[in-house]
Amino acid sequence: MKAGGKTDVVQLCGAVIEWTPDKSSRKNVFQITTHTGSEYLLQAESYSTASKWFDGIRKTADSSSKLPLRRANSSEFEPRHSSLPGHGSTNTKQRNPVHRRSINMFVSSKLKHSASDSADKNGVKNRLKKFIIRRPSMKTLQEKGLIKDQVFGCHLLTLCEREGSTVPSFVQLCLDAIEKRGMDVDGIYRVSGNLSTVQKLRFMVDQEEALDLDHSQWEDVHVVTGALKMFFRELPEPLFPFRAFQPFVEAVKIKDSRQKNLMSTQGIGIVFGPTLMWPELDGGNMAVNMVYQNQIIEFILIESRDIFSLDRK
């Protein structure tokens, strides 16, 4: 109790002492119910301490009950014992509903009632609900610049504008590494690298960590090609935009190192067709579209000099 604070006096004569674990979320809680109907909850962190208090208070209550006691209205009082809570006299008046006091023997703060706990929980739930409702959308956060797209899964135009280039730096790093040490590797682009290593590379790129593809952990060139293909595969809109898919399909209707890497122009078209372009809406013609995708990429590779004016100065 605080110094100078009001002292609670509990009349133990005729009181009932009982353990009440269901009346509080705290541990080692027992209740004193006086002959006037007042209820007090007592609690201690240690069970042994609480048990000593329980036994001591119960003995005091039992010994006090043996003494004659009269109420203020001079009517006889029939003491009730904790061991026989249901054997009270039939003439005993029903307890008047009174407030319940809670005493913590060591903290001196009153225990919260279950109703109060429930109200607090509901209050927290309501605040969380309001917070979630007021939370801005991902699009709003991106428009305000609070969240920016990562490299993987970012729109190609957005990424290039952010980097101030026409080719994403990660794509350029991959192409340089592949041309440097992958052109003589059997099945380049076709063979898949270790997926966990590819994901590790992706994580580093998205976190904008310094990247050196000549490091020993990226010595398997198939990991680099796998990450490059994953980058194109996860673009929101493919490298060949949706609006160009059908024109290319109509157009397709009208290698210097291939002896070493065993990848013909047709083979590269098969690998990169579904990776670099796909229709915005799949009408169920996946197999037919895949043929067109492969042929379009093969055609572009064959006619790349004319398409991209590579011979012009």
mmCIF file of C-alpha atoms in Angstrom:
data_model
loop_
_atom_site.group_PDB
_atom_site.id
_atom_site.type_symbol
_atom_site.label_atom_id
_atom_site.label_comp_id
_atom_site.label_asym_id
_atom_site.label_seq_id
_atom_site.Cartn_x
_atom_site.Cartn_y
_atom_site.Cartn_z
ATOM 1 C CA MET A 1 0.000 0.000 0.000
ATOM 2 C CA LYS A 2 1.135 3.550 -0.641
ATOM 3 C CA ALA A 3 2.160 5.616 2.379
ATOM 4 C CA GLY A 4 -0.799 7.553 3.704
ATOM 5 C CA GLY A 5 -3.197 5.524 1.580
ATOM 6 C CA LYS A 6 -6.469 4.116 2.785
ATOM 7 C CA THR A 7 -6.109 0.747 4.504
ATOM 8 C CA ASP A 8 -8.532 -2.033 3.609
ATOM 9 C CA VAL A 9 -9.812 -3.941 6.653
ATOM 10 C CA VAL A 10 -11.245 -7.348 5.829
ATOM 11 C CA GLN A 11 -13.581 -8.985 8.358
ATOM 12 C CA LEU A 12 -12.506 -12.640 8.389
ATOM 13 C CA CYS A 13 -15.109 -13.846 10.852
ATOM 14 C CA GLY A 14 -17.369 -16.149 8.889
ATOM 15 C CA ALA A 15 -15.441 -15.532 5.672
ATOM 16 C CA VAL A 16 -14.973 -18.147 2.939
ATOM 17 C CA ILE A 17 -11.471 -18.623 1.520
ATOM 18 C CA GLU A 18 -11.122 -20.409 -1.832
ATOM 19 C CA TRP A 19 -8.798 -20.651 -4.808
ATOM 20 C CA THR A 20 -10.257 -18.899 -7.871
ATOM 21 C CA PRO A 21 -8.017 -19.414 -10.919
ATOM 22 C CA ASP A 22 -10.968 -18.718 -13.241
ATOM 23 C CA LYS A 23 -11.516 -15.161 -12.000
ATOM 24 C CA SER A 24 -8.204 -13.678 -13.102
ATOM 25 C CA SER A 25 -5.604 -14.195 -15.799
ATOM 26 C CA ARG A 26 -2.901 -13.974 -13.144
ATOM 27 C CA LYS A 27 -1.536 -16.980 -11.328
ATOM 28 C CA ASN A 28 -1.899 -18.012 -7.660
ATOM 29 C CA VAL A 29 -5.125 -16.084 -7.069
ATOM 30 C CA PHE A 30 -7.517 -16.841 -4.218
ATOM 31 C CA GLN A 31 -10.662 -15.121 -3.015
ATOM 32 C CA ILE A 32 -11.954 -13.992 0.368
ATOM 33 C CA THR A 33 -15.743 -13.710 0.608
ATOM 34 C CA THR A 34 -16.833 -11.989 3.807
ATOM 35 C CA HIS A 35 -20.101 -12.604 5.640
ATOM 36 C CA THR A 36 -21.401 -9.331 4.177
ATOM 37 C CA GLY A 37 -20.830 -10.571 0.645
ATOM 38 C CA SER A 38 -17.733 -8.506 -0.172
ATOM 39 C CA GLU A 39 -15.215 -10.327 -2.341
ATOM 40 C CA TYR A 40 -11.460 -9.774 -2.371
ATOM 41 C CA LEU A 41 -8.949 -11.296 -4.763
ATOM 42 C CA LEU A 42 -5.407 -11.820 -3.484
ATOM 43 C CA GLN A 43 -2.431 -12.858 -5.578
ATOM 44 C CA ALA A 44 1.277 -13.579 -5.235
ATOM 45 C CA GLU A 45 3.842 -14.445 -7.889
ATOM 46 C CA SER A 46 5.129 -17.415 -5.865
ATOM 47 C CA TYR A 47 2.784 -20.326 -5.212
ATOM 48 C CA SER A 48 4.467 -21.138 -1.911
ATOM 49 C CA THR A 49 3.961 -17.574 -0.712
ATOM 50 C CA ALA A 50 0.343 -17.521 -1.838
ATOM 51 C CA SER A 51 -0.246 -20.920 -0.201
ATOM 52 C CA LYS A 52 1.104 -19.683 3.141
ATOM 53 C CA TRP A 53 -1.181 -16.661 3.010
ATOM 54 C CA PHE A 54 -4.117 -18.874 2.009
ATOM 55 C CA ASP A 55 -3.567 -21.282 4.923
ATOM 56 C CA GLY A 56 -2.980 -18.482 7.412
ATOM 57 C CA ILE A 57 -6.072 -16.525 6.414
ATOM 58 C CA ARG A 58 -8.227 -19.648 6.357
ATOM 59 C CA LYS A 59 -7.103 -20.673 9.851
ATOM 60 C CA THR A 60 -7.839 -17.189 11.118
ATOM 61 C CA ALA A 61 -11.270 -17.239 9.495
ATOM 62 C CA ASP A 62 -12.055 -20.685 10.931
ATOM 63 C CA SER A 63 -10.982 -19.704 14.429
ATOM 64 C CA SER A 64 -12.926 -16.455 14.230
ATOM 65 C CA SER A 65 -16.047 -18.305 13.127
ATOM 66 C CA LYS A 66 -16.132 -20.182 16.441
ATOM 67 C CA LEU A 67 -16.771 -16.915 18.283
ATOM 68 C CA PRO A 68 -20.369 -15.642 18.627
ATOM 69 C CA LEU A 69 -21.134 -12.949 16.103
ATOM 70 C CA ARG A 70 -24.215 -10.861 15.550
ATOM 71 C CA ARG A 71 -25.017 -8.640 12.637
ATOM 72 C CA ALA A 72 -25.904 -5.028 13.114
ATOM 73 C CA ASN A 73 -29.579 -6.005 13.058
ATOM 74 C CA SER A 74 -28.928 -8.537 15.885
ATOM 75 C CA SER A 75 -29.912 -11.515 13.715
ATOM 76 C CA GLU A 76 -27.798 -14.607 14.132
ATOM 77 C CA PHE A 77 -25.122 -15.252 11.533
ATOM 78 C CA GLU A 78 -24.403 -18.746 10.333
ATOM 79 C CA PRO A 79 -20.698 -18.886 9.342
ATOM 80 C CA ARG A 80 -19.843 -20.569 6.082
ATOM 81 C CA HIS A 81 -16.722 -22.670 5.574
ATOM 82 C CA SER A 82 -14.711 -23.081 2.400
ATOM 83 C CA SER A 83 -14.785 -26.877 2.678
ATOM 84 C CA LEU A 84 -18.599 -26.900 2.619
ATOM 85 C CA PRO A 85 -19.594 -24.011 0.395
ATOM 86 C CA GLY A 86 -23.009 -25.472 -0.386
ATOM 87 C CA HIS A 87 -24.091 -26.409 3.165
ATOM 88 C CA GLY A 88 -25.089 -23.004 4.446
ATOM 89 C CA SER A 89 -28.246 -22.555 6.504
ATOM 90 C CA THR A 90 -31.440 -22.282 4.532
ATOM 91 C CA ASN A 91 -32.361 -19.333 6.716
ATOM 92 C CA THR A 92 -29.315 -17.389 5.685
ATOM 93 C CA LYS A 93 -30.216 -14.453 3.532
ATOM 94 C CA GLN A 94 -28.911 -14.396 -0.002
ATOM 95 C CA ARG A 95 -25.769 -12.320 -0.331
ATOM 96 C CA ASN A 96 -26.331 -8.839 -1.606
ATOM 97 C CA PRO A 97 -24.395 -8.139 -4.793
ATOM 98 C CA VAL A 98 -21.507 -5.903 -3.786
ATOM 99 C CA HIS A 99 -18.345 -4.765 -5.430
ATOM 100 C CA ARG A 100 -15.335 -7.078 -5.524
ATOM 101 C CA ARG A 101 -11.993 -5.740 -4.437
ATOM 102 C CA SER A 102 -8.708 -7.088 -5.724
ATOM 103 C CA ILE A 103 -5.528 -6.900 -3.672
ATOM 104 C CA ASN A 104 -2.031 -7.768 -4.843
ATOM 105 C CA MET A 105 0.007 -8.447 -1.735
ATOM 106 C CA PHE A 106 3.298 -7.327 -3.243
ATOM 107 C CA VAL A 107 2.477 -4.973 -6.083
ATOM 108 C CA SER A 108 -0.337 -3.215 -4.204
ATOM 109 C CA SER A 109 -2.216 -2.658 -7.466
ATOM 110 C CA LYS A 110 -5.734 -3.969 -7.914
ATOM 111 C CA LEU A 111 -6.292 -6.848 -10.326
ATOM 112 C CA LYS A 112 -8.290 -6.107 -13.412
ATOM 113 C CA HIS A 113 -11.587 -7.885 -13.759
ATOM 114 C CA SER A 114 -12.253 -10.090 -16.755
ATOM 115 C CA ALA A 115 -14.786 -7.587 -18.071
ATOM 116 C CA SER A 116 -12.136 -4.876 -18.059
ATOM 117 C CA ASP A 117 -9.670 -7.185 -19.821
ATOM 118 C CA SER A 118 -12.268 -7.937 -22.491
ATOM 119 C CA ALA A 119 -12.944 -4.238 -23.002
ATOM 120 C CA ASP A 120 -9.227 -3.534 -23.375
ATOM 121 C CA LYS A 121 -8.849 -6.327 -25.935
ATOM 122 C CA ASN A 122 -11.806 -5.034 -27.924
ATOM 123 C CA GLY A 123 -10.285 -1.573 -27.828
ATOM 124 C CA VAL A 124 -7.001 -2.863 -29.228
ATOM 125 C CA LYS A 125 -8.827 -4.780 -31.963
ATOM 126 C CA ASN A 126 -10.797 -1.696 -32.949
ATOM 127 C CA ARG A 127 -7.657 0.443 -33.118
ATOM 128 C CA LEU A 128 -5.896 -2.151 -35.259
ATOM 129 C CA LYS A 129 -8.926 -2.396 -37.534
ATOM 130 C CA LYS A 130 -9.014 1.372 -38.006
ATOM 131 C CA PHE A 131 -5.267 1.417 -38.692
ATOM 132 C CA ILE A 132 -5.562 -1.284 -41.357
ATOM 133 C CA ILE A 133 -8.516 0.486 -43.002
ATOM 134 C CA ARG A 134 -6.649 3.804 -43.091
ATOM 135 C CA ARG A 135 -3.453 2.188 -44.361
ATOM 136 C CA PRO A 136 -2.670 3.493 -47.869
ATOM 137 C CA SER A 137 -2.543 1.089 -50.776
ATOM 138 C CA MET A 138 0.685 -0.126 -52.335
ATOM 139 C CA LYS A 139 -0.017 1.978 -55.419
ATOM 140 C CA THR A 140 -0.385 5.127 -53.294
ATOM 141 C CA LEU A 141 2.888 4.442 -51.487
ATOM 142 C CA GLN A 142 4.645 3.916 -54.808
ATOM 143 C CA GLU A 143 3.222 7.157 -56.224
ATOM 144 C CA LYS A 144 4.487 9.051 -53.180
ATOM 145 C CA GLY A 145 7.921 7.499 -53.580
ATOM 146 C CA LEU A 146 7.800 5.768 -50.196
ATOM 147 C CA ILE A 147 8.106 2.345 -51.817
ATOM 148 C CA LYS A 148 9.921 1.672 -55.045
ATOM 149 C CA ASP A 149 9.844 -1.423 -57.190
ATOM 150 C CA GLN A 150 12.686 -3.865 -56.844
ATOM 151 C CA VAL A 151 14.735 -4.906 -59.846
ATOM 152 C CA PHE A 152 12.988 -8.239 -60.341
ATOM 153 C CA GLY A 153 9.319 -7.708 -61.126
ATOM 154 C CA CYS A 154 9.777 -4.023 -61.939
ATOM 155 C CA HIS A 155 8.357 -2.638 -65.166
ATOM 156 C CA LEU A 156 11.173 -2.377 -67.707
ATOM 157 C CA LEU A 157 10.497 1.270 -68.565
ATOM 158 C CA THR A 158 10.360 2.232 -64.881
ATOM 159 C CA LEU A 159 13.631 0.458 -64.152
ATOM 160 C CA CYS A 160 15.435 2.066 -67.091
ATOM 161 C CA GLU A 161 14.153 5.530 -66.150
ATOM 162 C CA ARG A 162 15.300 4.991 -62.574
ATOM 163 C CA GLU A 163 18.771 3.914 -63.686
ATOM 164 C CA GLY A 164 18.989 6.446 -66.503
ATOM 165 C CA SER A 165 19.780 3.826 -69.141
ATOM 166 C CA THR A 166 18.164 1.916 -71.983
ATOM 167 C CA VAL A 167 19.369 -1.465 -70.708
ATOM 168 C CA PRO A 168 19.049 -2.401 -67.011
ATOM 169 C CA SER A 169 22.454 -2.643 -65.353
ATOM 170 C CA PHE A 170 21.758 -6.175 -64.110
ATOM 171 C CA VAL A 171 20.964 -7.359 -67.633
ATOM 172 C CA GLN A 172 24.160 -5.786 -68.929
ATOM 173 C CA LEU A 173 26.227 -7.414 -66.162
ATOM 174 C CA CYS A 174 24.748 -10.825 -66.987
ATOM 175 C CA LEU A 175 25.359 -10.466 -70.722
ATOM 176 C CA ASP A 176 28.955 -9.369 -70.159
ATOM 177 C CA ALA A 177 29.618 -12.350 -67.857
ATOM 178 C CA ILE A 178 27.963 -14.819 -70.244
ATOM 179 C CA GLU A 179 29.848 -13.557 -73.298
ATOM 180 C CA LYS A 180 33.070 -13.608 -71.303
ATOM 181 C CA ARG A 181 32.966 -17.185 -70.032
ATOM 182 C CA GLY A 182 29.829 -18.911 -71.286
ATOM 183 C CA MET A 183 29.926 -19.009 -75.067
ATOM 184 C CA ASP A 184 31.822 -22.318 -75.109
ATOM 185 C CA VAL A 185 29.685 -23.982 -72.409
ATOM 186 C CA ASP A 186 27.505 -26.869 -73.577
ATOM 187 C CA GLY A 187 23.784 -26.052 -73.385
ATOM 188 C CA ILE A 188 24.199 -22.390 -72.500
ATOM 189 C CA TYR A 189 20.771 -20.907 -71.579
ATOM 190 C CA ARG A 190 19.183 -24.370 -71.807
ATOM 191 C CA VAL A 191 20.721 -25.935 -68.693
ATOM 192 C CA SER A 192 19.290 -24.647 -65.426
ATOM 193 C CA GLY A 193 21.544 -23.469 -62.616
ATOM 194 C CA ASN A 194 21.109 -24.250 -58.925
ATOM 195 C CA LEU A 195 17.813 -22.622 -57.931
ATOM 196 C CA SER A 196 18.904 -21.635 -54.412
ATOM 197 C CA THR A 197 21.989 -19.900 -55.823
ATOM 198 C CA VAL A 198 19.852 -18.161 -58.436
ATOM 199 C CA GLN A 199 17.525 -16.932 -55.678
ATOM 200 C CA LYS A 200 20.519 -15.720 -53.669
ATOM 201 C CA LEU A 201 21.691 -13.724 -56.685
ATOM 202 C CA ARG A 202 18.208 -12.317 -57.136
ATOM 203 C CA PHE A 203 18.060 -11.246 -53.481
ATOM 204 C CA MET A 204 21.360 -9.385 -53.751
ATOM 205 C CA VAL A 205 20.168 -7.582 -56.880
ATOM 206 C CA ASP A 206 16.854 -6.571 -55.276
ATOM 207 C CA GLN A 207 18.714 -5.299 -52.202
ATOM 208 C CA GLU A 208 20.973 -3.277 -54.525
ATOM 209 C CA GLU A 209 24.098 -4.819 -53.031
ATOM 210 C CA ALA A 210 27.417 -4.542 -54.856
ATOM 211 C CA LEU A 211 27.487 -7.329 -57.427
ATOM 212 C CA ASP A 212 30.562 -8.972 -58.955
ATOM 213 C CA LEU A 213 29.598 -11.818 -61.272
ATOM 214 C CA ASP A 214 33.267 -12.789 -61.573
ATOM 215 C CA HIS A 215 33.204 -13.858 -57.918
ATOM 216 C CA SER A 216 33.679 -17.572 -57.246
ATOM 217 C CA GLN A 217 30.143 -18.005 -55.897
ATOM 218 C CA TRP A 218 28.826 -17.218 -59.402
ATOM 219 C CA GLU A 219 31.362 -19.377 -61.225
ATOM 220 C CA ASP A 220 28.580 -21.578 -62.623
ATOM 221 C CA VAL A 221 27.508 -19.603 -65.682
ATOM 222 C CA HIS A 222 24.173 -21.460 -65.672
ATOM 223 C CA VAL A 223 23.311 -19.583 -62.460
ATOM 224 C CA VAL A 224 23.851 -16.292 -64.285
ATOM 225 C CA THR A 225 21.772 -17.365 -67.280
ATOM 226 C CA GLY A 226 19.075 -18.688 -64.932
ATOM 227 C CA ALA A 227 18.891 -15.345 -63.125
ATOM 228 C CA LEU A 228 18.742 -13.484 -66.441
ATOM 229 C CA LYS A 229 15.870 -15.642 -67.668
ATOM 230 C CA MET A 230 14.082 -15.189 -64.323
ATOM 231 C CA PHE A 231 14.425 -11.410 -64.653
ATOM 232 C CA PHE A 232 12.697 -11.414 -68.039
ATOM 233 C CA ARG A 233 10.119 -13.979 -66.928
ATOM 234 C CA GLU A 234 8.984 -11.843 -63.978
ATOM 235 C CA LEU A 235 8.550 -8.597 -65.899
ATOM 236 C CA PRO A 236 4.990 -7.230 -65.467
ATOM 237 C CA GLU A 237 4.948 -6.793 -69.245
ATOM 238 C CA PRO A 238 7.289 -8.902 -71.382
ATOM 239 C CA LEU A 239 10.233 -7.488 -73.307
ATOM 240 C CA PHE A 240 8.103 -7.739 -76.445
ATOM 241 C CA PRO A 241 5.067 -5.738 -75.265
ATOM 242 C CA PHE A 242 1.554 -7.122 -75.378
ATOM 243 C CA ARG A 243 0.574 -4.875 -78.267
ATOM 244 C CA ALA A 244 3.327 -6.410 -80.432
ATOM 245 C CA PHE A 245 2.412 -10.046 -79.882
ATOM 246 C CA GLN A 246 -0.206 -10.426 -82.599
ATOM 247 C CA PRO A 247 1.697 -8.410 -85.251
ATOM 248 C CA PHE A 248 4.707 -10.651 -84.709
ATOM 249 C CA VAL A 249 2.504 -13.724 -85.063
ATOM 250 C CA GLU A 250 1.268 -12.413 -88.395
ATOM 251 C CA ALA A 251 4.798 -11.552 -89.503
ATOM 252 C CA VAL A 252 6.136 -15.002 -88.770
ATOM 253 C CA LYS A 253 3.422 -16.555 -90.926
ATOM 254 C CA ILE A 254 4.173 -14.622 -94.287
ATOM 255 C CA LYS A 255 25.958 -18.172 -85.140
ATOM 256 C CA ASP A 256 29.163 -17.873 -84.825
ATOM 257 C CA SER A 257 29.706 -20.128 -81.766
ATOM 258 C CA ARG A 258 27.011 -22.714 -82.289
ATOM 259 C CA GLN A 259 29.509 -25.442 -83.175
ATOM 260 C CA LYS A 260 30.942 -25.173 -79.665
ATOM 261 C CA ASN A 261 27.939 -24.500 -77.495
ATOM 262 C CA LEU A 262 25.564 -26.720 -79.518
ATOM 263 C CA MET A 263 22.862 -24.057 -79.409
ATOM 264 C CA SER A 264 21.427 -23.229 -82.814
ATOM 265 C CA THR A 265 19.287 -20.193 -83.541
ATOM 266 C CA GLN A 266 16.261 -22.449 -83.368
ATOM 267 C CA GLY A 267 17.342 -23.786 -79.972
ATOM 268 C CA ILE A 268 17.752 -20.273 -78.564
ATOM 269 C CA GLY A 269 14.326 -19.394 -79.968
ATOM 270 C CA ILE A 270 12.808 -22.352 -78.116
ATOM 271 C CA VAL A 271 14.489 -21.321 -74.849
ATOM 272 C CA PHE A 272 13.683 -17.607 -75.029
ATOM 273 C CA GLY A 273 10.343 -17.635 -76.873
ATOM 274 C CA PRO A 274 8.093 -18.090 -73.793
ATOM 275 C CA THR A 275 10.485 -16.012 -71.654
ATOM 276 C CA LEU A 276 10.577 -12.826 -73.727
ATOM 277 C CA MET A 277 6.988 -12.602 -74.951
ATOM 278 C CA TRP A 278 3.495 -13.848 -74.143
ATOM 279 C CA PRO A 279 -0.049 -12.658 -74.857
ATOM 280 C CA GLU A 280 -1.785 -10.440 -72.331
ATOM 281 C CA LEU A 281 -4.767 -12.793 -72.246
ATOM 282 C CA ASP A 282 -4.283 -16.526 -72.680
ATOM 283 C CA GLY A 283 -7.152 -17.817 -74.792
ATOM 284 C CA GLY A 284 -6.314 -21.444 -74.160
ATOM 285 C CA ASN A 285 -3.982 -21.700 -77.167
ATOM 286 C CA MET A 286 -0.820 -22.107 -75.111
ATOM 287 C CA ALA A 287 0.666 -24.799 -77.344
ATOM 288 C CA VAL A 288 -0.015 -22.819 -80.530
ATOM 289 C CA ASN A 289 1.299 -19.596 -79.025
ATOM 290 C CA MET A 290 4.466 -21.347 -77.883
ATOM 291 C CA VAL A 291 5.229 -22.360 -81.461
ATOM 292 C CA TYR A 292 4.787 -18.767 -82.589
ATOM 293 C CA GLN A 293 6.888 -17.460 -79.721
ATOM 294 C CA ASN A 294 9.771 -19.747 -80.636
ATOM 295 C CA GLN A 295 9.563 -18.883 -84.338
ATOM 296 C CA ILE A 296 9.396 -15.134 -83.665
ATOM 297 C CA ILE A 297 12.541 -15.158 -81.547
ATOM 298 C CA GLU A 298 14.309 -17.336 -84.096
ATOM 299 C CA PHE A 299 13.269 -14.952 -86.880
ATOM 300 C CA ILE A 300 14.485 -11.902 -84.957
ATOM 301 C CA LEU A 301 17.838 -13.559 -84.293
ATOM 302 C CA ILE A 302 18.271 -14.427 -87.957
ATOM 303 C CA GLU A 303 17.212 -11.000 -89.183
ATOM 304 C CA SER A 304 18.685 -9.042 -86.265
ATOM 305 C CA ARG A 305 21.023 -6.954 -88.447
ATOM 306 C CA ASP A 306 18.201 -5.675 -90.615
ATOM 307 C CA ILE A 307 15.725 -5.290 -87.752
ATOM 308 C CA PHE A 308 18.072 -3.377 -85.472
ATOM 309 C CA SER A 309 20.147 -1.724 -88.254
ATOM 310 C CA LEU A 310 23.376 -3.194 -86.875
ATOM 311 C CA ASP A 311 25.260 -2.576 -90.155
ATOM 312 C CA ARG A 312 24.435 1.122 -90.220
ATOM 313 C CA LYS A 313 26.949 3.604 -88.869
#
